[in-house]
XYZ file of C-alpha atoms in Angstrom:
485
model
C 90.067 79.979 99.938
C 86.840 80.971 101.651
C 84.401 78.177 102.419
C 81.617 79.632 100.265
C 83.591 79.812 96.982
C 84.894 76.298 97.627
C 81.316 75.112 98.166
C 80.304 76.701 94.847
C 83.243 75.005 93.113
C 82.227 71.687 94.664
C 78.765 72.018 93.118
C 80.332 72.623 89.724
C 82.650 69.632 90.164
C 79.677 67.407 90.961
C 77.955 68.617 87.795
C 81.047 67.815 85.716
C 81.944 64.431 87.247
C 78.870 63.217 89.111
C 78.412 63.182 92.880
C 79.973 59.726 93.165
C 83.287 61.127 91.944
C 83.502 64.051 94.390
C 84.404 63.563 98.053
C 83.554 66.175 100.678
C 82.872 64.028 103.742
C 85.442 65.033 106.413
C 86.139 61.440 107.454
C 86.750 60.277 103.873
C 88.865 63.341 103.130
C 91.296 62.339 105.871
C 92.125 59.228 103.826
C 94.025 61.539 101.489
C 95.781 63.785 104.020
C 99.284 62.451 103.278
C 101.270 60.255 100.949
C 103.808 57.641 102.066
C 105.636 60.326 104.064
C 103.183 60.469 106.940
C 104.695 63.229 109.068
C 103.464 65.854 106.570
C 99.649 66.033 106.659
C 96.922 68.315 105.305
C 93.248 67.478 104.810
C 92.238 68.415 101.242
C 89.406 70.861 100.661
C 87.803 68.584 98.047
C 88.807 65.274 96.438
C 87.779 64.315 92.903
C 88.114 60.935 91.193
C 88.065 61.496 87.414
C 87.952 58.582 84.994
C 88.968 60.258 81.722
C 91.350 62.890 80.400
C 88.373 65.107 79.582
C 87.194 64.973 83.193
C 90.677 65.879 84.464
C 90.727 68.828 82.049
C 87.260 69.923 83.171
C 88.347 69.900 86.837
C 91.517 71.870 86.076
C 89.575 74.443 84.040
C 87.124 74.946 86.900
C 90.024 75.441 89.319
C 91.868 77.791 86.951
C 88.790 79.948 86.426
C 88.576 80.527 90.187
C 92.272 80.623 91.033
C 91.947 77.474 93.149
C 95.125 75.374 93.628
C 95.056 71.697 92.711
C 97.282 68.694 93.393
C 97.424 65.419 91.439
C 97.731 62.151 93.346
C 98.264 58.605 92.134
C 98.551 55.676 94.524
C 99.864 57.826 97.384
C 103.094 55.849 97.786
C 105.417 58.855 97.337
C 108.034 59.523 99.998
C 108.664 63.262 99.752
C 105.245 64.791 100.433
C 104.894 65.463 96.716
C 101.167 64.698 96.750
C 100.470 66.593 99.990
C 97.068 68.219 99.362
C 95.953 71.790 99.890
C 93.344 72.519 102.537
C 92.059 75.307 100.278
C 92.227 73.331 97.061
C 91.252 70.286 95.029
C 93.024 66.919 95.133
C 92.763 65.162 91.757
C 93.149 61.416 92.345
C 93.861 59.357 89.212
C 93.341 55.906 90.740
C 90.244 55.226 88.587
C 92.225 55.843 85.393
C 93.815 52.399 85.300
C 93.376 51.069 81.765
C 96.146 49.740 79.559
C 94.903 51.389 76.367
C 97.112 49.679 73.785
C 100.131 47.414 73.400
C 102.161 47.630 70.180
C 104.709 44.834 70.203
C 106.086 45.767 66.780
C 106.978 49.217 68.125
C 107.762 47.836 71.592
C 105.551 50.325 73.385
C 102.353 50.513 75.404
C 99.960 53.356 76.146
C 98.576 53.410 79.674
C 96.556 55.658 81.951
C 98.235 57.183 85.019
C 96.495 54.938 87.550
C 97.964 51.736 86.072
C 100.389 50.175 88.523
C 104.021 49.803 87.560
C 104.012 46.008 87.764
C 100.761 45.689 85.770
C 102.586 46.714 82.596
C 105.093 43.894 82.967
C 102.316 41.430 83.764
C 100.506 42.440 80.572
C 103.476 41.635 78.313
C 105.478 39.039 80.245
C 104.123 36.103 78.223
C 105.245 37.923 75.066
C 108.830 38.025 76.329
C 108.897 41.692 77.366
C 108.716 43.792 80.515
C 108.741 47.389 81.803
C 112.207 48.044 83.205
C 111.844 50.708 85.968
C 111.039 48.824 89.167
C 110.563 50.840 92.383
C 110.282 48.680 95.500
C 106.594 49.634 95.631
C 106.007 48.505 92.042
C 103.068 46.299 93.001
C 101.078 49.339 94.128
C 102.734 52.537 92.844
C 101.191 54.076 89.737
C 102.796 55.122 86.472
C 101.456 58.655 86.841
C 103.352 59.028 90.098
C 106.458 57.418 88.572
C 106.375 60.044 85.815
C 105.943 62.884 88.314
C 108.917 61.762 90.428
C 111.077 60.191 87.677
C 111.165 56.996 89.737
C 113.998 54.504 89.456
C 114.347 51.229 91.300
C 116.921 48.534 91.827
C 117.543 47.986 88.117
C 118.040 51.630 87.157
C 121.835 51.152 87.363
C 121.773 49.347 84.014
C 118.438 50.369 82.516
C 117.925 53.964 83.635
C 115.056 55.855 85.255
C 111.454 56.488 84.198
C 112.547 59.315 81.868
C 114.525 56.776 79.832
C 111.402 54.675 79.260
C 108.694 57.282 78.579
C 108.218 57.937 74.864
C 105.223 60.243 75.007
C 102.674 61.894 77.254
C 99.197 63.330 77.042
C 99.148 66.206 79.517
C 96.502 68.480 80.978
C 98.198 71.849 81.401
C 97.524 74.100 84.415
C 94.921 76.057 82.419
C 93.058 72.890 81.386
C 94.358 72.462 77.830
C 95.090 68.918 76.601
C 98.473 68.663 74.828
C 100.738 65.902 73.514
C 104.463 65.636 74.267
C 106.695 63.169 72.417
C 110.329 62.182 72.205
C 109.977 62.822 68.461
C 109.042 66.485 68.911
C 111.506 68.934 67.351
C 113.000 71.729 69.433
C 113.286 71.709 73.200
C 112.835 68.426 75.070
C 109.566 69.296 76.806
C 108.907 65.612 77.475
C 112.154 65.437 79.465
C 111.248 68.648 81.300
C 107.852 67.264 82.329
C 109.077 63.875 83.620
C 110.261 64.463 87.188
C 108.569 67.865 87.516
C 106.572 66.555 90.507
C 103.166 67.684 89.288
C 104.166 71.362 89.080
C 103.788 71.616 85.292
C 100.490 69.786 84.808
C 98.949 66.315 84.997
C 99.867 63.350 82.782
C 96.706 61.520 81.660
C 98.185 59.068 79.130
C 101.723 57.677 79.145
C 103.472 55.889 76.280
C 106.163 53.611 77.698
C 108.994 51.622 76.179
C 108.845 47.842 76.535
C 112.124 45.984 77.024
C 112.841 42.465 75.778
C 113.401 39.995 78.617
C 117.064 38.934 78.820
C 118.181 35.489 77.750
C 119.631 34.710 81.167
C 119.308 36.121 84.688
C 121.396 35.126 87.695
C 121.057 36.611 91.160
C 123.790 36.354 93.759
C 123.579 37.114 97.477
C 126.855 37.673 99.321
C 127.057 37.985 103.108
C 129.790 40.100 104.758
C 130.658 40.857 108.353
C 130.084 44.573 107.719
C 129.292 47.337 105.253
C 132.953 48.206 104.649
C 133.843 44.851 103.103
C 130.653 44.862 101.041
C 131.497 48.349 99.806
C 134.900 47.182 98.646
C 133.191 44.421 96.662
C 130.908 46.968 94.967
C 133.851 49.173 93.965
C 135.765 46.204 92.595
C 132.780 44.935 90.586
C 132.012 48.293 88.947
C 135.695 49.155 88.628
C 136.225 45.868 86.807
C 133.906 47.004 84.014
C 130.901 44.906 85.068
C 127.540 46.695 85.005
C 125.063 44.484 86.864
C 121.341 44.857 86.273
C 121.170 45.646 89.999
C 123.536 45.802 92.944
C 121.920 46.445 96.327
C 123.144 46.454 99.928
C 121.505 46.210 103.349
C 123.185 46.620 106.743
C 122.611 44.579 109.912
C 119.716 46.709 111.203
C 117.911 46.570 107.854
C 118.428 42.797 107.778
C 117.007 42.519 111.307
C 113.882 44.397 110.217
C 113.429 42.300 107.078
C 113.778 39.069 109.058
C 111.140 40.252 111.531
C 108.757 41.221 108.738
C 109.099 38.574 106.027
C 111.492 35.919 107.414
C 113.829 36.256 104.411
C 116.361 33.836 105.970
C 119.487 35.762 105.026
C 122.792 34.283 106.301
C 123.010 34.291 110.083
C 125.432 36.788 111.563
C 125.641 38.970 108.443
C 126.603 42.576 109.114
C 125.705 43.358 105.511
C 124.298 41.547 102.492
C 125.004 42.418 98.889
C 122.525 41.418 96.177
C 123.960 41.373 92.654
C 121.738 40.591 89.672
C 123.304 39.869 86.293
C 121.348 39.626 83.054
C 121.945 39.451 79.317
C 123.264 36.796 76.909
C 123.883 33.514 78.711
C 127.607 33.374 77.945
C 128.138 36.937 79.179
C 126.164 36.319 82.372
C 128.187 33.157 83.068
C 131.462 35.054 82.632
C 130.318 37.957 84.833
C 129.074 35.532 87.482
C 132.483 33.906 87.796
C 134.121 37.315 88.130
C 131.624 38.630 90.694
C 131.861 35.531 92.889
C 135.661 35.771 92.796
C 135.538 39.444 93.831
C 133.083 38.779 96.653
C 135.248 35.991 98.078
C 138.403 38.077 97.820
C 136.765 41.027 99.605
C 135.595 38.892 102.517
C 132.189 37.350 101.768
C 131.677 34.473 104.200
C 128.654 32.999 102.399
C 127.426 33.097 98.788
C 124.029 32.057 97.475
C 123.004 31.834 93.835
C 119.522 31.894 92.314
C 118.707 30.983 88.730
C 114.956 30.365 88.778
C 112.311 33.096 89.249
C 111.291 31.508 92.557
C 114.847 31.472 93.898
C 115.390 35.074 92.780
C 112.170 36.159 94.468
C 113.375 34.590 97.725
C 116.614 36.610 97.614
C 114.815 39.854 96.714
C 112.098 39.333 99.319
C 113.988 41.019 102.142
C 115.257 43.937 100.064
C 111.878 44.777 98.547
C 110.224 44.730 101.963
C 112.899 46.859 103.651
C 111.039 50.180 103.917
C 107.867 48.732 105.387
C 109.792 46.155 107.408
C 111.365 48.703 109.766
C 107.881 49.210 111.201
C 108.490 45.891 112.967
C 111.432 47.290 114.931
C 110.490 50.969 115.286
C 107.210 52.828 115.947
C 108.122 55.557 113.453
C 110.791 56.253 110.860
C 111.918 58.712 108.201
C 112.882 57.353 104.778
C 115.697 59.446 103.360
C 116.890 59.517 99.750
C 120.258 61.019 98.883
C 123.029 60.324 96.413
C 126.812 60.294 96.772
C 129.592 59.279 94.380
C 130.068 55.533 94.694
C 133.654 56.023 95.861
C 132.408 58.176 98.769
C 130.105 55.461 100.152
C 132.472 54.137 102.894
C 133.138 57.596 104.324
C 129.507 58.699 104.185
C 128.269 55.484 105.810
C 130.861 55.884 108.582
C 129.646 59.448 109.143
C 126.026 58.276 109.286
C 127.055 55.752 111.935
C 128.700 58.556 113.939
C 125.568 60.696 113.681
C 123.484 57.757 114.858
C 125.626 57.238 117.956
C 125.979 60.941 118.771
C 122.232 61.568 118.730
C 121.022 58.207 120.037
C 118.989 57.562 116.881
C 119.199 54.239 115.059
C 119.687 54.309 111.274
C 119.095 51.285 109.034
C 120.915 51.535 105.717
C 119.464 50.211 102.459
C 120.869 51.481 99.198
C 121.433 51.109 95.483
C 125.139 50.495 95.895
C 126.058 50.692 92.216
C 125.122 54.355 91.798
C 125.441 55.588 95.386
C 121.705 56.172 95.930
C 121.264 55.934 99.712
C 117.994 55.169 101.475
C 118.804 55.545 105.186
C 115.847 54.684 107.415
C 116.010 56.949 110.473
C 114.207 55.181 113.321
C 112.541 56.884 116.297
C 109.708 56.688 118.794
C 107.540 59.789 118.581
C 106.103 58.985 122.020
C 109.477 59.824 123.584
C 109.983 63.566 124.096
C 112.569 65.039 121.749
C 113.201 61.870 119.769
C 111.299 62.963 116.650
C 113.275 66.223 116.629
C 116.575 64.341 116.941
C 115.545 62.021 114.131
C 114.724 65.002 111.906
C 118.126 66.502 112.736
C 119.936 63.281 111.815
C 117.883 62.988 108.620
C 118.837 66.524 107.604
C 122.499 66.005 108.412
C 122.518 62.955 106.144
C 121.474 65.183 103.242
C 124.204 67.660 104.222
C 126.711 64.793 104.063
C 125.536 63.921 100.562
C 126.061 67.504 99.403
C 129.440 67.768 101.128
C 130.618 64.760 99.130
C 129.418 66.145 95.796
C 126.089 64.302 95.734
C 122.400 65.190 95.612
C 119.481 65.583 98.031
C 117.394 63.119 96.045
C 117.949 60.185 93.747
C 114.413 59.058 92.944
C 111.928 60.089 95.656
C 111.762 63.718 94.588
C 111.941 66.979 96.528
C 108.271 67.541 97.323
C 107.602 69.511 100.460
C 110.010 67.509 102.595
C 113.309 68.591 101.010
C 112.457 71.968 99.511
C 114.395 73.798 102.218
C 117.571 72.014 101.077
C 117.347 73.262 97.508
C 119.305 76.487 98.245
C 122.115 74.343 99.654
C 122.422 72.508 96.359
C 121.564 75.268 93.882
C 122.453 78.934 93.565
C 119.920 81.749 93.549
C 120.329 82.000 89.767
C 119.736 78.252 89.384
C 116.515 78.434 91.376
C 115.319 81.498 89.496
C 115.890 79.700 86.191
C 113.891 76.700 87.402
C 111.097 79.007 88.566
C 110.974 80.632 85.130
C 110.423 77.207 83.545
C 107.601 76.558 85.976
C 106.060 79.956 85.303
C 106.092 79.264 81.550
C 103.795 76.291 82.179
C 101.880 77.642 85.186
C 101.944 81.459 85.470
C 99.644 81.489 88.507
C 101.334 78.603 90.367
C 98.108 76.638 90.778
C 99.502 73.190 89.928
C 100.895 71.537 93.071
C 102.038 74.801 94.684
C 104.424 74.819 97.635
C 106.480 71.898 96.353
C 110.126 71.680 95.188
C 111.006 75.348 95.771
C 111.699 76.691 99.277
C 109.902 79.993 98.593
C 107.906 80.177 95.365
C 108.633 83.239 93.258
C 105.589 84.927 91.797
C 105.613 84.728 88.015
C 106.599 88.125 86.687
C 108.668 88.891 89.780
C 112.116 90.219 88.914
C 114.854 87.597 89.496
C 117.680 88.323 91.892
C 118.253 88.913 95.590
C 114.953 89.599 97.340
C 114.549 92.579 99.633
C 112.110 92.297 102.514
C 109.486 89.621 102.977
C 108.218 87.659 99.991
C 104.498 88.293 99.257
C 103.684 84.615 99.778
C 105.447 84.680 103.161
C 103.521 87.790 104.199
C 100.243 86.096 103.270
C 101.125 82.971 105.292
C 101.139 80.704 102.204
C 104.888 79.970 102.317
C 107.780 79.850 104.751
C 111.134 81.551 104.133
C 114.283 79.433 104.661
C-alpha cells in the first residue's frame, strides 16, 4: 500500500482509538515484527491496541473500506509465523483486552476477552475447585485469543482434548467489521468449530466463552528414567495399549534433558537417555490402580529410576524441565527451529530413528520433546546461524522431519498451526481439490482476503477464481504478493 493512503488511514485510526492506542514509531513497530518463530520477520505498517470489541470492529471497518490487510496478534508466543504482520497493513494487538468478564459456576463456564492469559482462567476458579483444561507450555503468557486461532493443545490434551473441545461460544469481528456471535448451540453448520483453529483468516475473536472443568479428586505424577528413547517408547505403547489413558504422557531425550538442566536445574536422574512423565488423574481408587499398572510397565520396559509426586509442589518439580524445554535449548544453541508434527503412536520408534539419522547425516543436532501419547512431536532443530550454511542445513532437516511425518500417515502440525512457516507443505498433505475447498470456506468469510492474508495456503486463490489446475502465473504471484510452490 502506498505510504500516503496508509498515513491517511493512520489518522483515521487515531481518531477512532486515540493516539495512545496507535503505534507508528519505527523503533516501537519493530517490537511486533515476529511472533515466537523469529526467523520470519516483517515490520508492520501500523500497530493498534484496541480495548473493546467496538474498537476492533472500527479498525477492521476502516481497513475494509480501503482494502488494507490486517493481522490479529495476541501475546506473540505462536510458533508458526501465524501473527507475522504485513508491512502494508495494520497489526491489531489484543493484549489490552484482558478482562475476565463473567464466571458462571452453575453452568461451568467463563467469558473472557482474547488478551486473557491461559493460566489466568485457572487461577480465577482454582479456589472453587475448577480449572481450564488446555495447557500449552507457554500457558503463563499465551493468550486465549491466540489459543483459539491456533486450536492450541498442551500436555493434557491426550485426555481432555484441544481448545476446540473447551470453547462454547465466540463473539467475532468478521473481515468486513460486523460483530457476530457463534455458539455450540447454533443449529446448522458448526461455524464455531470452523472458526477455532482458522489462524485468524476468518476474523477476530473478541469474547470467548470457555468450559470450566472440575478438578480431579486425585492426581499422581510419575517420572521414569530410561537409557534411551526406544525403551521409553515401548513403555508408552504398553501403557496406552493396556487401556490406560493418562492425563498426560510426555517424553524428552538426552539432549532436551541437557538443555533443561542447564536452564532450570530440574535434577532429572543422572545418566538418563530419556525421561517419561506420566500424569494420572481422576477418582482416587482409579488413580491408585493405574499407578500400580504404570509403574509395573515402566520397570518391565527398562526404567532404571522411578519418582512419584503427589503434592502440587512435587508435581511442579517434575514438570519444571518439560515446561521449560523450548526456551531451555537457548542455553545450548545460539538458534533453533521448533517443529510440530504428528505421527501415529506406533510409528514413533521408526520416526525418531530416522530423525537421528538426519541429524547425523547433516551435522545438525536435534533435541526431541513430544506428547508421546498421541504422537505429537516437537523436535528442536539446533544450529548456529553465524556458521555459513548451518541455518540452511537446519531448515532442510526441519523440512525432512515434516516429510517423515507425512510418510508415516501423520500431519504437518499438531497444535502450532500452519501459519507462514508450513504453508508450502500443505500441497504435500492435501490434494488440489482439498485446498480449493478450504479456500472456498475462507472466501465465504473473507471475499477480499484481507484477514491475515498469506497464511495457511501456499498460494492464495482469489475469491471468485475458478477451482482446478491453474494455467500460467497466479495473479498474486505476478504482483509479488505471494510465492508459488
